[in-house]
XYZ file of C-alpha atoms in Angstrom:
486
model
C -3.102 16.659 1.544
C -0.173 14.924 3.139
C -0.766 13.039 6.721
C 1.066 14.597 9.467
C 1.813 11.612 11.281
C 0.930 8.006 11.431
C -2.313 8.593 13.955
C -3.747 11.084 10.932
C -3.739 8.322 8.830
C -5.050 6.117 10.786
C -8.222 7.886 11.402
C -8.397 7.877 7.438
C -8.241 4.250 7.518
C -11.333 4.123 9.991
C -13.463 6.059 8.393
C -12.497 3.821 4.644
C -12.979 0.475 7.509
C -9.285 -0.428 6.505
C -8.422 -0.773 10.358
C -9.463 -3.454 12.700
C -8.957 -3.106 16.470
C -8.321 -6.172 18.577
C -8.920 -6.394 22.019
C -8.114 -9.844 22.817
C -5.370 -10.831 24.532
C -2.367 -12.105 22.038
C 1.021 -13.108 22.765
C 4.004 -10.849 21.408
C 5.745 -14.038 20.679
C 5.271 -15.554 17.339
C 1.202 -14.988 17.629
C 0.871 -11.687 16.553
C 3.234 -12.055 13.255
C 1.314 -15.381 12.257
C -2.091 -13.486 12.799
C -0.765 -10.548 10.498
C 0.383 -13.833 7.951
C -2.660 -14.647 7.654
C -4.737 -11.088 7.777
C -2.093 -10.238 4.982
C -2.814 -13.247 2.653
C -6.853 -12.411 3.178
C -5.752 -8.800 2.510
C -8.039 -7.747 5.399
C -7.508 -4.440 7.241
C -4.536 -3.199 9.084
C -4.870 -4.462 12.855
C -4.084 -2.790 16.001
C -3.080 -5.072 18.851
C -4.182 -3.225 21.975
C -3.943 -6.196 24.452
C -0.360 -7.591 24.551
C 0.853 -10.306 26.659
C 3.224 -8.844 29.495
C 2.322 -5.402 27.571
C -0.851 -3.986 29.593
C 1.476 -1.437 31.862
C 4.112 -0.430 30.370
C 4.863 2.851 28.202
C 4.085 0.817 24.741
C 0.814 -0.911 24.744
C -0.256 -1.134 20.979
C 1.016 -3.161 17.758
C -0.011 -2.011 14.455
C 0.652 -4.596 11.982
C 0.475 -4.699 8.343
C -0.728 -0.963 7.750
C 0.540 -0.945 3.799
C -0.054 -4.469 3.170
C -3.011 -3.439 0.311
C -2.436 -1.130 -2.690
C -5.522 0.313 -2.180
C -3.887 1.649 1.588
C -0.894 2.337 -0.289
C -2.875 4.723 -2.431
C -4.640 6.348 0.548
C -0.902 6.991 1.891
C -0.044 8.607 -1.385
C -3.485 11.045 -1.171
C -4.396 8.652 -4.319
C -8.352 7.362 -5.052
C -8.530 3.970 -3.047
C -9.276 2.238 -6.274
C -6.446 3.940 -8.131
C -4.552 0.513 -10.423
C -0.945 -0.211 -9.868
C -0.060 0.809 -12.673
C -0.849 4.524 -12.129
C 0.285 4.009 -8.008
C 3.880 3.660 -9.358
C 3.193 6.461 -12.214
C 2.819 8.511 -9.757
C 5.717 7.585 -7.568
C 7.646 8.184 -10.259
C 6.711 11.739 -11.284
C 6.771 12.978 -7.827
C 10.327 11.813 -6.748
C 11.595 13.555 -9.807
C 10.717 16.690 -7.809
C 11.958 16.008 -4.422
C 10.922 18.596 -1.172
C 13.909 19.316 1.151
C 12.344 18.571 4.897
C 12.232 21.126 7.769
C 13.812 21.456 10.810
C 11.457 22.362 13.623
C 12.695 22.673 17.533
C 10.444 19.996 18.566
C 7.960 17.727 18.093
C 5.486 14.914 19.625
C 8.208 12.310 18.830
C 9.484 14.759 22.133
C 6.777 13.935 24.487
C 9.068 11.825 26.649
C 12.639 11.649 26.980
C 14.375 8.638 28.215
C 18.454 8.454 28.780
C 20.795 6.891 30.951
C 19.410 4.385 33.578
C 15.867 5.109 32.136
C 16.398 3.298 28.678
C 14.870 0.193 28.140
C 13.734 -1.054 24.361
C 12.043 -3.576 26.129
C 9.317 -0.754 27.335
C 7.659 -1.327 23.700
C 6.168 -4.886 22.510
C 9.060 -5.389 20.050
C 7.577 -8.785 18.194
C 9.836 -12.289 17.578
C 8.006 -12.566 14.143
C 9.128 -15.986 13.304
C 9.437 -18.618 14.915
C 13.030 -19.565 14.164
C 14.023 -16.188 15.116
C 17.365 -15.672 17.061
C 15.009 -12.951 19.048
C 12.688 -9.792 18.966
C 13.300 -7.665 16.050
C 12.821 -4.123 14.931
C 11.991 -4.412 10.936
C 9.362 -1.978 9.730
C 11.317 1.271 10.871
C 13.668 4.115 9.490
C 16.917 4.061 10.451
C 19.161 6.994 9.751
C 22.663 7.214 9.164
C 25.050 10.369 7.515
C 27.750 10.103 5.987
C 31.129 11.654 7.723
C 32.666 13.160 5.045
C 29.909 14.490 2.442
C 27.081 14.435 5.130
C 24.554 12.737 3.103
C 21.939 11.389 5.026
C 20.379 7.899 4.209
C 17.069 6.598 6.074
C 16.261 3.339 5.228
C 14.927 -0.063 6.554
C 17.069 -2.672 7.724
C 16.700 -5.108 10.963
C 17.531 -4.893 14.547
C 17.919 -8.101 17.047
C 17.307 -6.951 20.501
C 20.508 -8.174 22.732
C 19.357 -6.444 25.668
C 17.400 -3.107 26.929
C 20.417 -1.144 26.165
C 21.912 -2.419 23.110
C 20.561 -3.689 19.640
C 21.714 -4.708 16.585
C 22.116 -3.616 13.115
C 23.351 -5.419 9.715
C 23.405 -3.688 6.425
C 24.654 -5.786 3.437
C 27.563 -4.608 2.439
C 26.280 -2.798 -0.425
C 23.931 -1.078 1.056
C 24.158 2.706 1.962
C 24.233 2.252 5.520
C 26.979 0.150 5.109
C 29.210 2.308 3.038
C 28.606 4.640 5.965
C 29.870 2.507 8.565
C 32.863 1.776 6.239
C 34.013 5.201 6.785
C 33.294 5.280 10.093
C 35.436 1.897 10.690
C 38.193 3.841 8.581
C 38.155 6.612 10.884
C 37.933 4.630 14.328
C 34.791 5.935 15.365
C 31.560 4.437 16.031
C 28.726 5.459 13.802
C 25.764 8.028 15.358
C 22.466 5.814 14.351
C 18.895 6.299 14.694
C 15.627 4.188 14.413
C 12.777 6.102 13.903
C 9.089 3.598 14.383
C 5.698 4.282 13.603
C 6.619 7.391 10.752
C 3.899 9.014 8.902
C 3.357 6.510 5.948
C 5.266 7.800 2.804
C 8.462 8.321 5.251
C 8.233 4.144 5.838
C 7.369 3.872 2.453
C 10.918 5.377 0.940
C 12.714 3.454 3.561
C 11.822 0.892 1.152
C 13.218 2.345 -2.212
C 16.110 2.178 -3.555
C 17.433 5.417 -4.708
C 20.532 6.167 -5.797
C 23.702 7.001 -3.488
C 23.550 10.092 -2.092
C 20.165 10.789 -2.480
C 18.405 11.863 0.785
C 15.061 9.923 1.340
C 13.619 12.711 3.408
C 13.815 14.507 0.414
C 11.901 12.119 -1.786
C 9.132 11.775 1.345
C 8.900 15.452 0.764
C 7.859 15.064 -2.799
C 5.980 12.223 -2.483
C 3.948 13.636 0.048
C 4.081 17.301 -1.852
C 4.860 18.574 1.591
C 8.318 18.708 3.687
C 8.782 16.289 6.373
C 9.599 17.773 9.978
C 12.548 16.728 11.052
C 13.430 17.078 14.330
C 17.671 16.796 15.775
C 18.143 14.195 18.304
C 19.147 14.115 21.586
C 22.185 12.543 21.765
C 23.390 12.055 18.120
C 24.256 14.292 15.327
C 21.117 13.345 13.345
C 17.464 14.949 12.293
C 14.585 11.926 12.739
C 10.760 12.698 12.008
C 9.331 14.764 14.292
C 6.003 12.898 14.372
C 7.883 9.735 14.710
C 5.823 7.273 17.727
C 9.280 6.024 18.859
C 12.797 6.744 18.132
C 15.832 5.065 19.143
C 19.213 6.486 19.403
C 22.783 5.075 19.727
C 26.050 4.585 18.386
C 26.642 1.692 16.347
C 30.374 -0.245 17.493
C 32.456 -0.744 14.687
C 35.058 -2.782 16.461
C 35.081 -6.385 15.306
C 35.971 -7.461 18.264
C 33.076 -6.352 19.897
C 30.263 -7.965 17.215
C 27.718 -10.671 18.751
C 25.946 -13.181 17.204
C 23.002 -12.117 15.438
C 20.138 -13.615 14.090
C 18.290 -16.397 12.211
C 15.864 -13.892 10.924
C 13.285 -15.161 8.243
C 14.127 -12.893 5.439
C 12.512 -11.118 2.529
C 12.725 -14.877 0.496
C 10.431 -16.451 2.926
C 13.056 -18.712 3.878
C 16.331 -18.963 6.862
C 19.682 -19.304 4.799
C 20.868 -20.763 8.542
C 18.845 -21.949 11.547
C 21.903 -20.693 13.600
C 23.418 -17.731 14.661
C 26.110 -17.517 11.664
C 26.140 -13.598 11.249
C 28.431 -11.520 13.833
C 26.763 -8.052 13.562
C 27.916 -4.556 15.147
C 26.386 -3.514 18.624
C 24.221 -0.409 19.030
C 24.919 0.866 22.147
C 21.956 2.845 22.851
C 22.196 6.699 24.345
C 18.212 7.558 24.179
C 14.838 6.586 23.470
C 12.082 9.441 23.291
C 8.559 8.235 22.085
C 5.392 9.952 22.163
C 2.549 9.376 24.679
C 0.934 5.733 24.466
C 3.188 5.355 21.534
C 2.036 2.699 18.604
C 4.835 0.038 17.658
C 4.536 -0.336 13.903
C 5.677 -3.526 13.002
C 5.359 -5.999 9.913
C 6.612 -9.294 8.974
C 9.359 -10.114 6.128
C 8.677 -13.025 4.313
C 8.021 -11.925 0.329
C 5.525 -14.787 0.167
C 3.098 -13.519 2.825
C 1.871 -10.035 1.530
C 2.437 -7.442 4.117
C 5.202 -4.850 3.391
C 6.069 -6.312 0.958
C 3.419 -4.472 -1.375
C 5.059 -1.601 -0.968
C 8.239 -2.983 -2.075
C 6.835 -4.152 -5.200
C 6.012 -0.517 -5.687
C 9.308 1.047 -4.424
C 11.782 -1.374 -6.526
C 9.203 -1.612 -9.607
C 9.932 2.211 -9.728
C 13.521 2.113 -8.787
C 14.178 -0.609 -12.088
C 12.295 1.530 -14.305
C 14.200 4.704 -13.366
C 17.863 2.287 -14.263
C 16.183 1.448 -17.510
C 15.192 5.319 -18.151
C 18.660 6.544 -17.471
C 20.190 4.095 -19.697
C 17.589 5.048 -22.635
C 15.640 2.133 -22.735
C 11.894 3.425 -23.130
C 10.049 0.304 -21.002
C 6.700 0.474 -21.246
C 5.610 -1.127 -17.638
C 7.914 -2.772 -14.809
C 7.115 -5.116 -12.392
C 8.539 -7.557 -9.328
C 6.465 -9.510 -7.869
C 5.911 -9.458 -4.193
C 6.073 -13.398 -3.967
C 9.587 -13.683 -5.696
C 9.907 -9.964 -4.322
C 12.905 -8.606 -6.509
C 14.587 -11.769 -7.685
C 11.680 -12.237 -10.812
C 11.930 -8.502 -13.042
C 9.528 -8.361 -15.962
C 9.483 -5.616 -18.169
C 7.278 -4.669 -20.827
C 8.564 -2.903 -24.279
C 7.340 -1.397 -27.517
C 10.205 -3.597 -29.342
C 11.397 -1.177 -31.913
C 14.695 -3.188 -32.798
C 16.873 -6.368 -33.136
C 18.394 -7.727 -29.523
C 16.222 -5.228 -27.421
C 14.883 -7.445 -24.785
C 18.892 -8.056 -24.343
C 19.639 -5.054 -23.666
C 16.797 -4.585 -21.198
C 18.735 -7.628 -19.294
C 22.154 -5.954 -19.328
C 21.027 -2.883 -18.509
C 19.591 -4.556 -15.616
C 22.221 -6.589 -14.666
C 24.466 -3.625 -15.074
C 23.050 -0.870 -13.317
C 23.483 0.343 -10.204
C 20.667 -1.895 -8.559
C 21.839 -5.282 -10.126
C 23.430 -6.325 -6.367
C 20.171 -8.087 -5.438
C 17.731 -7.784 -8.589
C 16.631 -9.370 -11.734
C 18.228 -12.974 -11.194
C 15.218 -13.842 -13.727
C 14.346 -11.008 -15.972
C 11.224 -11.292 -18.710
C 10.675 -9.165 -21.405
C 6.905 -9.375 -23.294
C 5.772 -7.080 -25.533
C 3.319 -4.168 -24.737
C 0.276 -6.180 -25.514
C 1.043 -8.561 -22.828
C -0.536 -7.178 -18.892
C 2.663 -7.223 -16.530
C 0.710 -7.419 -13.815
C -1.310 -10.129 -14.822
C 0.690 -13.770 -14.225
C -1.576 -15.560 -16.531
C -0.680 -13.263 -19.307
C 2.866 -13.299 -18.861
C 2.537 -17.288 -18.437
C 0.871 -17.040 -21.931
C 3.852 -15.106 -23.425
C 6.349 -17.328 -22.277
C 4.799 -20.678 -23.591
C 3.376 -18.657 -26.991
C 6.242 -16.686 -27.650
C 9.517 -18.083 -26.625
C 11.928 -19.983 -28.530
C 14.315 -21.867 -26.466
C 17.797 -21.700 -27.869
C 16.971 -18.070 -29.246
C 15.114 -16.407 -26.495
C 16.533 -17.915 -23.201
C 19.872 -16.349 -22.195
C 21.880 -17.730 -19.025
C 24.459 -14.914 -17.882
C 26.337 -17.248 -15.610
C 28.488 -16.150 -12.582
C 27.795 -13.269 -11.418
C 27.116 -11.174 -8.136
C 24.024 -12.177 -6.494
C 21.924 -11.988 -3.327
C 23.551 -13.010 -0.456
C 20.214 -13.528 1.408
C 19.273 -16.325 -1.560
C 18.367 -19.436 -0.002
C 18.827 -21.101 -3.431
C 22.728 -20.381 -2.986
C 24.841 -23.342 -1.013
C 26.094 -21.612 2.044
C 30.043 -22.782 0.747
C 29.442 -20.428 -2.383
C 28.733 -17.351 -0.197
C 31.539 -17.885 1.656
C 33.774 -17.651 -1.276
C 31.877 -14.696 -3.047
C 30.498 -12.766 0.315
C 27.482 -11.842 -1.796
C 25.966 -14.937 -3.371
C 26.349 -16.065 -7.049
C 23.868 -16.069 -9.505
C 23.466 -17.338 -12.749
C 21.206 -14.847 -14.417
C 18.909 -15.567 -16.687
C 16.448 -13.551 -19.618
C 13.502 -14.896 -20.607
C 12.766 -13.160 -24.375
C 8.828 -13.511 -24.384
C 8.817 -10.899 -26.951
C 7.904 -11.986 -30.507
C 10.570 -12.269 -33.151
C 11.664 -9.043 -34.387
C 13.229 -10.674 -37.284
C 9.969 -11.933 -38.503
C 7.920 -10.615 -41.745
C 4.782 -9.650 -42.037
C 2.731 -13.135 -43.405
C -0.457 -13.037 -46.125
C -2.303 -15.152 -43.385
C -1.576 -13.419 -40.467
C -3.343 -10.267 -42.242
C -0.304 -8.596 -43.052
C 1.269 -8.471 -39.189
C 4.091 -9.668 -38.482
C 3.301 -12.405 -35.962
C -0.266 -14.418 -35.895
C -3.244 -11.767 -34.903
C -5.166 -12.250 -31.467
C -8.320 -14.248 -31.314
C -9.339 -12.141 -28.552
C -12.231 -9.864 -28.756
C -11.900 -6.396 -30.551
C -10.330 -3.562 -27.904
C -13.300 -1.130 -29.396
C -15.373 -4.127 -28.916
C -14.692 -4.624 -25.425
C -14.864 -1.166 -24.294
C -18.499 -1.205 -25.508
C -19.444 -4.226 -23.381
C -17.688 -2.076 -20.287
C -19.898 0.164 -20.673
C -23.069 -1.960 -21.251
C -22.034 -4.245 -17.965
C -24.562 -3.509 -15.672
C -27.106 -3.174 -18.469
C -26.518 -7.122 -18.969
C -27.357 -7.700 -15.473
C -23.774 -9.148 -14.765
């Protein structure tokens, strides 16, 4: 069964004791990010804040923080066993957005409960976090924001960030490839500002495909719906031409001001890399005027922090993008047997697992890759290991780089191409040249030789056999485990 809203699943997250309630009195600034750091590096429960500095009477009250940052809540949010593996988390993910649900449109909803325009809007009402401490100011991160586009009306809700300017206005700033983006480029073209909502504290598969990267044109509500194996209620705003979640706790609307001349400096924001790529306020990002805010009763702010190092959301981007590469390498007929980034190099580090079946195929894993339609911020490292080797295991994909990679053959630098422009590894002069970033790619071949024969003393395989213990072998001992005592 899908949850309805956030609050459902919640209560499911009680009753498994993955939610811990704090009563103390924490600060809004910088304190309750670095207690989620460290509560996400423990992997200990979600936490709701419900004593918040300058926060005990107003219309917000409560924080939830970190609320995905497990893959066991991740598979609670999916309907999955808690213990289900990775592996079958992002099997799963990928049969069900192959049949996506179109949402609903119902006349109202608890996202409804109270209505806020004109003199009466204030962000400020909600304990909007500065999450680190180099932060230009209080942002909005783990949130949907939706956008359509003008001419084919193709709605895209995804995640980016907001700085807080004032109570009225916020701001946003899509890279320029994302879809959000291309929307406001059509906007700009047509001299009108952009209709844009935030919707915070959705049911958890809604957040969790603000995350994914699916191709252009592809509605996310519609992949919620079969994720969830329900439709998601939408409900039409009140001032804009858009549908939000119905069972959103807050939602923000406004129009976004495509006018140059009227950008503000935005930012430092600690992004996904864990690092600033400027301690100053270098980025000039369009103004959201905002025409509404309607929230529910004692509405929950869900928030998270960015950095990929310090596992909170980022788990479920590990999920989201891990799916999204393997889908690029489907539709270019690559059969991968397993694909995986890394939430502490988030997308940057792509390793891919193959049954290799011919000459140059880990190659052509890389250029597939590097040429698809998600190559704008993805696989600046990509390693290929054979079938054998556990993706999702470091240590074994350590072992298949120093066992089975020859230098000159198997390490391939694809220099100069687009890269991240968020990269802190890129000089700021470079980005300045190439707006995006420029990366050198590189594959790492950690697959052994195809060209090899099979050998009299490697037992007639074609590379030297495993010293490892039989599989049938093992899979006895399983079984025997608690009969040992261990």
């Amino acid at each position: 069964m899908a949850f309805k809203d956030l609050r459902e699943f919640l209560d499911k997250l009680e009753k498994e004791g993955e939610v811990k309630r704090i009563g103390a009195e924490v600060d809004w600034n910088d304190e309750i990010a670095a207690i989620g750091q460290e509560a996400a590096k423990k992997e200990l429960p979600a936490l709701i804040f419900e004593n918040i500095k300058d926060y005990q009477d107003t219309p917000g009250r409560k924080v939830l923080f970190n609320v995905l940052g497990t893959y066991q809540r991740i598979a609670l949010a999916l309907g999955l066993p808690k213990d289900t593996h990775i592996r079958e988390i992002m099997s799963v993910w990928r049969e069900r957005t192959k049949n996506p649900i179109k949402p609903i449109l119902v006349s109202t909803g608890p996202c409804k409960e109270v209505v806020k325009k004109g003199d009466d809007i204030n962000v400020l009402d909600f304990p909007i976090l500065k999450l680190h401490p180099k932060d230009g100011g209080r942002y909005i991160h783990w949130s949907v924001c939706i956008t359509k586009d003008p001419e084919t009306g193709w709605v895209n809700a995804a995640m980016y960030n907001s700085m807080i300017f004032d109570k009225k206005t916020i701001s946003t700033s899509p890279i320029r490839t994302q879809h959000m983006a291309i929307h406001a480029r059509k906007y700009e073209a047509m001299g009108k500002p952009m209709p844009f909502a935030i919707a915070i504290g959705c049911e958890p598969v809604t957040s969790m495909v603000g995350t994914a990267p699916f191709p252009m044109g592809v509605n996310e509500f519609d992949m919620a719906g079969g994720l969830r194996q329900q439709p998601v209620d939408l409900v039409k705003c009140e001032t804009v031409d858009l549908e939000v979640p119905a069972t959103a706790e807050i939602v923000i609307e406004g129009l976004v001001d495509l006018d140059p001349k009227n950008f503000r400096p935005e930012g430092p924001f600690g992004r996904y890399s864990g690092y600033y790529t400027s301690v100053w306020s270098t980025n000039m990002a369009p103004v959201v005027n905002v025409t509404c805010i309607t929230h529910r009763k004692d509405p929950i702010f869900d928030a998270d922090n960015n950095p990929a190092r310090f596992y909170g959301a980022i788990k479920v981007c590990t999920i989201t993008h891990s799916a999204g590469v393997w889908d690029v390498l489907e539709e270019s007929g690559i059969k991968a047997t397993g694909v995986w980034t890394d939430g502490s190099a988030h997308w940057s580090n792509i390793f891919v697992s193959i049954d290799k079946s011919n000459y140059g195929e880990a190659k052509q894993v890389a250029a597939a890759i590097w040429g698809g339609r998600l190559s704008a911020m993805k696989g600046k490292y990509v390693v290929v290991v054979d079938s054998d080797i556990d993706i999702f295991d470091f240590r074994e994909i350590n072992h298949a780089i120093a066992f089975r990679t020859r230098g000159q053959e198997d390490i391939v630098i694809f220099p100069n191409t687009m890269g991240s422009a968020l990269d802190p590894g890129i000089h700021p002069d470079s980005k300045a040249e190439t707006i995006m970033g420029k990366w050198d790619r590189v594959l790492i071949d950690a697959t052994w030789p195809f060209e090899w024969k099979a050998r009299e003393e490697w037992g007639g395989l074609k590379h030297p056999p495993s010293a490892l213990a039989d599989p049938g072998m093992v899979e006895k001992v399983k079984n025997r485990w608690k009969e040992y005592g261990l």
